[in-house]
CSV table of C-alpha atoms and ligand atoms in Angstrom, one decimal:
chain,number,residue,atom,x,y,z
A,1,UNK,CA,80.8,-161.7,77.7
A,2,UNK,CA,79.9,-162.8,74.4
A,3,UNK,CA,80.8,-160.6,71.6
A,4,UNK,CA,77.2,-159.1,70.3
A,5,UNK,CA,75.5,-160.0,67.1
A,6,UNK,CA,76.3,-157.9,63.9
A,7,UNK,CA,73.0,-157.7,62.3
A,8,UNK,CA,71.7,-156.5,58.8
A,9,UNK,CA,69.2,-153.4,59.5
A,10,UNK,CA,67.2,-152.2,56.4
A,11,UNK,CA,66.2,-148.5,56.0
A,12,UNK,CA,63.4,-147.9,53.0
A,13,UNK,CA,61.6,-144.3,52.6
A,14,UNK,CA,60.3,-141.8,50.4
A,15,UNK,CA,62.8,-138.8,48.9
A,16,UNK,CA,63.4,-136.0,52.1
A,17,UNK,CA,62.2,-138.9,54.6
A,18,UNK,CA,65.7,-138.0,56.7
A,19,UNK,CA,66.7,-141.6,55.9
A,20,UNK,CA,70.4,-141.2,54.6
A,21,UNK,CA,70.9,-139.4,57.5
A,22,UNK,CA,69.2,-141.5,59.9
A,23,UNK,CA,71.3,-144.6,58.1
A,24,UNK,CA,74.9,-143.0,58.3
A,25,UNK,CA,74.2,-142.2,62.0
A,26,UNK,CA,72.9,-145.2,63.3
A,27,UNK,CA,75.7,-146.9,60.9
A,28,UNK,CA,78.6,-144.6,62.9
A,29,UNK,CA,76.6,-145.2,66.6
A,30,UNK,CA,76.9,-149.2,66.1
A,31,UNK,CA,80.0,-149.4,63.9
A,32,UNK,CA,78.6,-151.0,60.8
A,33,UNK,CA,78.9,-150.4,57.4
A,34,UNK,CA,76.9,-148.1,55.6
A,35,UNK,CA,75.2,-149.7,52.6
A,36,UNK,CA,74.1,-146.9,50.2
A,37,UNK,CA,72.1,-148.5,47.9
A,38,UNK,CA,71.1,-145.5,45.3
A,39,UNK,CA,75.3,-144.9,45.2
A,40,UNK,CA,75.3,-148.4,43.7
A,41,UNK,CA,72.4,-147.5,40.7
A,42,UNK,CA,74.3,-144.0,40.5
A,43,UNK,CA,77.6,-145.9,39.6
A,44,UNK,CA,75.9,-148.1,37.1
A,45,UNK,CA,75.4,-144.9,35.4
A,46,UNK,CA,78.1,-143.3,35.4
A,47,UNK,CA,80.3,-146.4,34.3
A,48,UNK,CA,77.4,-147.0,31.6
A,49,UNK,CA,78.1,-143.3,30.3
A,50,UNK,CA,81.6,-143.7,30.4
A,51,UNK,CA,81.9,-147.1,28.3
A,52,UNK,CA,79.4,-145.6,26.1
A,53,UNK,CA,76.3,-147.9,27.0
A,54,UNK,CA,72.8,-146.0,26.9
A,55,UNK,CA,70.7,-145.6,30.0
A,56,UNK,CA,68.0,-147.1,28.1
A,57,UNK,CA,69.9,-150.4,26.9
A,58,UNK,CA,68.7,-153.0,29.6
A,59,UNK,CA,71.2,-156.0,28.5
A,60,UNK,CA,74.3,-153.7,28.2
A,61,UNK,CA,73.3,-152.0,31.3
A,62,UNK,CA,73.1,-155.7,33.1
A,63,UNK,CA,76.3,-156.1,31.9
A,64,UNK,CA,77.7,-153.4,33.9
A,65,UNK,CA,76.1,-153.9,37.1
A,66,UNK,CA,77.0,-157.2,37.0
A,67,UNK,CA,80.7,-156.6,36.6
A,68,UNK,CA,80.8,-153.7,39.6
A,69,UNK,CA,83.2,-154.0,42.6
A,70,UNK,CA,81.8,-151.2,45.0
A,71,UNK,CA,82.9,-150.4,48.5
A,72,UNK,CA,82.0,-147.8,50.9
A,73,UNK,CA,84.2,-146.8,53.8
A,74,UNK,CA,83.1,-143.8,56.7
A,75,UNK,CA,85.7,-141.1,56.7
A,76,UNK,CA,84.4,-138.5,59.4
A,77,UNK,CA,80.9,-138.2,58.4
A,78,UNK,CA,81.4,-138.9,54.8
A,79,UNK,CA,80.5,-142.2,53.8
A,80,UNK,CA,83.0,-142.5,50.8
A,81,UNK,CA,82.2,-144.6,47.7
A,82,UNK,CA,84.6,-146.4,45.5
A,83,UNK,CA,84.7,-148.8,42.5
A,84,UNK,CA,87.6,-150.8,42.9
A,85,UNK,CA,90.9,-148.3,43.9
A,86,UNK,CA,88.6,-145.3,42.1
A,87,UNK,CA,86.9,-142.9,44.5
A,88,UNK,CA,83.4,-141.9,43.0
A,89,UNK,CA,82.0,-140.5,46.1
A,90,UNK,CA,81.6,-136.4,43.9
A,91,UNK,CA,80.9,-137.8,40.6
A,92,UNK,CA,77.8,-139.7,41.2
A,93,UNK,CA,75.8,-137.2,43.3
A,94,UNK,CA,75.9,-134.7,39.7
A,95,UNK,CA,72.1,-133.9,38.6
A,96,UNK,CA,73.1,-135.6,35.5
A,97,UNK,CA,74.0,-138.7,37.2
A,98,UNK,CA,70.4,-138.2,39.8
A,99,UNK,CA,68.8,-138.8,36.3
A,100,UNK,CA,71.4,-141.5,35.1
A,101,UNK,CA,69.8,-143.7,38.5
A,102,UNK,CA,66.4,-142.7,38.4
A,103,UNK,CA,66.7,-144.2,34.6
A,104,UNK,CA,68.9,-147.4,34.9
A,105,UNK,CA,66.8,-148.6,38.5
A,106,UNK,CA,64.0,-148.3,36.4
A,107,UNK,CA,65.2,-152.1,34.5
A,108,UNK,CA,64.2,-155.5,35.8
A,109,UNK,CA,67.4,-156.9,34.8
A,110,UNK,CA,69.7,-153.9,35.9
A,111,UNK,CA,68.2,-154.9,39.5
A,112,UNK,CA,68.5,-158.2,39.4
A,113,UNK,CA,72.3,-158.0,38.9
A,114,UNK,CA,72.7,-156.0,41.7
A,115,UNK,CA,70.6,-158.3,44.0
A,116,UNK,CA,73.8,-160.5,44.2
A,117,UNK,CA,76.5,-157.1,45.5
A,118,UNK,CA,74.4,-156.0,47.6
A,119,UNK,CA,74.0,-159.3,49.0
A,120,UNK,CA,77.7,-159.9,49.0
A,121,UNK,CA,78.5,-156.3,50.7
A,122,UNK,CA,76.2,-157.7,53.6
A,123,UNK,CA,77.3,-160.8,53.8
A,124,UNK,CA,79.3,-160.8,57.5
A,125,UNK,CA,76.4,-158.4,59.0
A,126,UNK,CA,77.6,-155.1,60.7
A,127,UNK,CA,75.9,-153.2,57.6
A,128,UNK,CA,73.1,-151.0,57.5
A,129,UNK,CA,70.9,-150.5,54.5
A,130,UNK,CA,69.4,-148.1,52.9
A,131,UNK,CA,66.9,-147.4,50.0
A,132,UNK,CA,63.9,-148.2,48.4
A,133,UNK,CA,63.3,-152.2,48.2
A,134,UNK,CA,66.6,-152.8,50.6
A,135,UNK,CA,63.3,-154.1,53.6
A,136,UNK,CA,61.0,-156.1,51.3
A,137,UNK,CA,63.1,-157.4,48.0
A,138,UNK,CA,67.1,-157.1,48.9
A,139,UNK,CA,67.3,-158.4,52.2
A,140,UNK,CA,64.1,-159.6,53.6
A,141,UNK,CA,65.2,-161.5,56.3
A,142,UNK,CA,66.9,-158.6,57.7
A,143,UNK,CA,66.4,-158.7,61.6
A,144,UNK,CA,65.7,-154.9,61.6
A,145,UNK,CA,63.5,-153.5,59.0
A,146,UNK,CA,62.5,-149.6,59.5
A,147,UNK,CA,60.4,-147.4,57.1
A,148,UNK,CA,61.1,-144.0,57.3
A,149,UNK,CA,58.3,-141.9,56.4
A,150,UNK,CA,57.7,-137.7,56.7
A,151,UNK,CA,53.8,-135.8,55.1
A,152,UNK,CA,54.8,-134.6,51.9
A,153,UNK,CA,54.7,-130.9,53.1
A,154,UNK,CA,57.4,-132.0,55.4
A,155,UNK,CA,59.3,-133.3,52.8
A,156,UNK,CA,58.9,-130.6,50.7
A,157,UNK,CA,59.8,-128.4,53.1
A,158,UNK,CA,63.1,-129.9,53.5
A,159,UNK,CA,64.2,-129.8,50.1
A,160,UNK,CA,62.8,-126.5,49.4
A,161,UNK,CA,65.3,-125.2,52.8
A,162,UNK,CA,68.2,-127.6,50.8
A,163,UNK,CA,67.7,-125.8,47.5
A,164,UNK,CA,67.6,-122.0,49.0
A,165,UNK,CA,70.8,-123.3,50.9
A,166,UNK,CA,72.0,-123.9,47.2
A,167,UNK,CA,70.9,-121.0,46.4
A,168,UNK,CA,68.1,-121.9,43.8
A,169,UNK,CA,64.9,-119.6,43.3
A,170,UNK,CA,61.9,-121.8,44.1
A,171,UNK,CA,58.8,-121.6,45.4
A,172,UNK,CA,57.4,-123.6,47.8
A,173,UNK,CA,53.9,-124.5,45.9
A,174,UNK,CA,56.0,-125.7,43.2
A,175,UNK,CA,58.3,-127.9,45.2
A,176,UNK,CA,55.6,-129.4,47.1
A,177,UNK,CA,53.7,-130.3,43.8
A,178,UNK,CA,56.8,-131.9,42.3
A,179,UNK,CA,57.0,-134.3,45.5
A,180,UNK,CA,53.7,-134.9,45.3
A,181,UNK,CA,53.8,-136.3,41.7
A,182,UNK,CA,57.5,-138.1,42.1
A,183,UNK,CA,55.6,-139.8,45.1
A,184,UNK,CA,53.3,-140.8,42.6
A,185,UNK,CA,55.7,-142.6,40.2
A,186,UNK,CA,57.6,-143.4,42.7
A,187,UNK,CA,54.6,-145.8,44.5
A,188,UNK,CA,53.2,-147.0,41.1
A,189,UNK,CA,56.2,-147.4,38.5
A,190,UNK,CA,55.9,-151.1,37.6
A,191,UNK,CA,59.7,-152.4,38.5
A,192,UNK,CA,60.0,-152.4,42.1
A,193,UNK,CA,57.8,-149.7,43.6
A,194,UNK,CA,58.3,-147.9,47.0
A,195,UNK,CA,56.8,-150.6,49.5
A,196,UNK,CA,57.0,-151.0,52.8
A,197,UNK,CA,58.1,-154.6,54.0
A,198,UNK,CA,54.7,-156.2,56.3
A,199,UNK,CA,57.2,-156.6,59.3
A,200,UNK,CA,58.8,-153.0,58.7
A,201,UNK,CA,58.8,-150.6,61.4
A,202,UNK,CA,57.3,-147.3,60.2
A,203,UNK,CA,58.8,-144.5,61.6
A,204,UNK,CA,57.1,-140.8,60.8
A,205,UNK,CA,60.0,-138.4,60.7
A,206,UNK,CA,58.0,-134.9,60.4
A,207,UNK,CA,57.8,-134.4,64.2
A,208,UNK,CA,61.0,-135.8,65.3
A,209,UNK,CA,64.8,-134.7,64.7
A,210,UNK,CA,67.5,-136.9,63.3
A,211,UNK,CA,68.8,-137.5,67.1
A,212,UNK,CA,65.2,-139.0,68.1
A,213,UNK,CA,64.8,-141.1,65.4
A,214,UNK,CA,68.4,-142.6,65.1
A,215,UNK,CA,68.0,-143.0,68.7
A,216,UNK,CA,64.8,-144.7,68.5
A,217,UNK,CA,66.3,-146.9,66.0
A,218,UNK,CA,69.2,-147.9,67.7
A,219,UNK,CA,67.5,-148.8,70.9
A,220,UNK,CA,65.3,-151.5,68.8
A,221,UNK,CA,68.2,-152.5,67.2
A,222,UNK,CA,70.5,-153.7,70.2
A,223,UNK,CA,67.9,-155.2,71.7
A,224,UNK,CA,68.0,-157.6,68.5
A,225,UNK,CA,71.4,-157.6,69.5
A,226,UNK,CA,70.8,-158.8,72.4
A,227,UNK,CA,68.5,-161.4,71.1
A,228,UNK,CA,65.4,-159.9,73.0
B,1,DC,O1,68.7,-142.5,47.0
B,1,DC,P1,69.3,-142.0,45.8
B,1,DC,O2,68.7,-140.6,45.4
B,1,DC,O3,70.8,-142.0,45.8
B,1,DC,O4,68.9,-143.0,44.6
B,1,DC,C1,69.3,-142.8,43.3
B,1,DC,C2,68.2,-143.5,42.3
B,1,DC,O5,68.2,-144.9,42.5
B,1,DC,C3,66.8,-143.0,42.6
B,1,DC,O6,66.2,-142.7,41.3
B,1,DC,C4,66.1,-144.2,43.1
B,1,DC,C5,66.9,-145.4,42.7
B,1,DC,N1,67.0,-146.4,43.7
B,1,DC,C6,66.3,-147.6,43.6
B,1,DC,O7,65.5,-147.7,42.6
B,1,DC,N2,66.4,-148.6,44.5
B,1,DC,C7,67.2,-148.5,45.5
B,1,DC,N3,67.3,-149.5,46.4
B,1,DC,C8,67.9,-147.3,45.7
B,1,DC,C9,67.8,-146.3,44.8
């Protein structure tokens, strides 16, 4: 029997679409690699805050992306981040460093230095990838693309339940209209907007658990496997 093929398989969606999840399951079911992709913008940050280099300085912050060695390894269900022998995994999922990302993936050249990691960390296959562009711009020959996708009030709904879990006072109204507006941005900022790849899959998430569509996703994907 021949050994089967270890594809690349791309995973873009909106904020609260269920993708990380969906990714780090279907990562775990085939026994890839999980390719976080925002972890990789949230490092920029943090190592731009800690050599001093301002979220807003575009060169310096090319500098530092360029000069990352990131790599993720599953422990349990954690998918564990590290820059060389240093474990980031806590200290880039701080709200500080949420708004360190959001500002350094905003820069041409910040994502143009990362183009080259992420195509490195991909390189054998076995991966999948999740994020924002990782369908259409990262890896677009990618021989499974999905776009995860969920109505707003869904995805609302689920970070309004994960910020009463926090134990945050919010109300709904007001987290719906704040996903309604990042959408927004999100689909019209100028450097690499939300898009779904043309031969993306879209998956809508608001009726279905994470079982059905991880296991909807990982039918599709060993069939590729299969080369059918
Ligand atoms: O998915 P996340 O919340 O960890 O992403 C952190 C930030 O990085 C978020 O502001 C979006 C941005 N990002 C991006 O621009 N492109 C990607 N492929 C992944 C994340």
């Amino acid at each position: 029997m021949s050994t089967p093929k270890r594809l690349v398989v791309a995973i873009d969606g909106p904020a609260g679409s269920g993708k990380s999840t969906a990714a780090r399951r279907l990562a775990q079911r085939l026994g890839y690699t999980m390719l976080d992709t925002g972890a990789i913008y949230r490092a920029v940050a943090l190592i731009a805050r800690e050599r001093g280099v301002s979220w807003d300085d575009e060169a310096g912050l090319a500098g530092v992306a360029g000069g990352l060695e990131v790599r993720f390894a599953f422990e349990g269900d954690v998918n564990r981040v590290f820059l060389g022998a240093r474990e980031v995994s806590a200290e880039i999922r701080t709200p500080d460093m949420n708004e360190g990302a959001s500002r350094v993936s905003r820069h041409p050249a910040v994502r143009a230095a990362l183009l080259d990691l992420q195509r490195r960390l991909a390189a054998a296959g076995g991966v999948v990838a999740e994020g924002r562009d990782v369908g259409s711009v990262v890896f677009p020959r990618a021989e499974a693309k999905f776009f995860l996708s969920a109505s707003p009030e869904v995805r609302a709904r689920r970070r309004f339940d994960e910020l009463r879990a926090a134990g945050h006072e919010v109300a709904f109204a007001e987290v719906l209209q704040d996903q309604v507006e990042r959408d927004r941005r999100d689909s019209t900022r100028a450097t690499a907007p939300l898009c779904q790849a043309e031969d993306a899959l879209e998956i809508d998430s608001s009726a279905l658990g994470p079982d059905e569509v991880v296991a909807r996703m990982e039918a599709i994907v060993r069939r590729h496997c299969r080369g059918e």
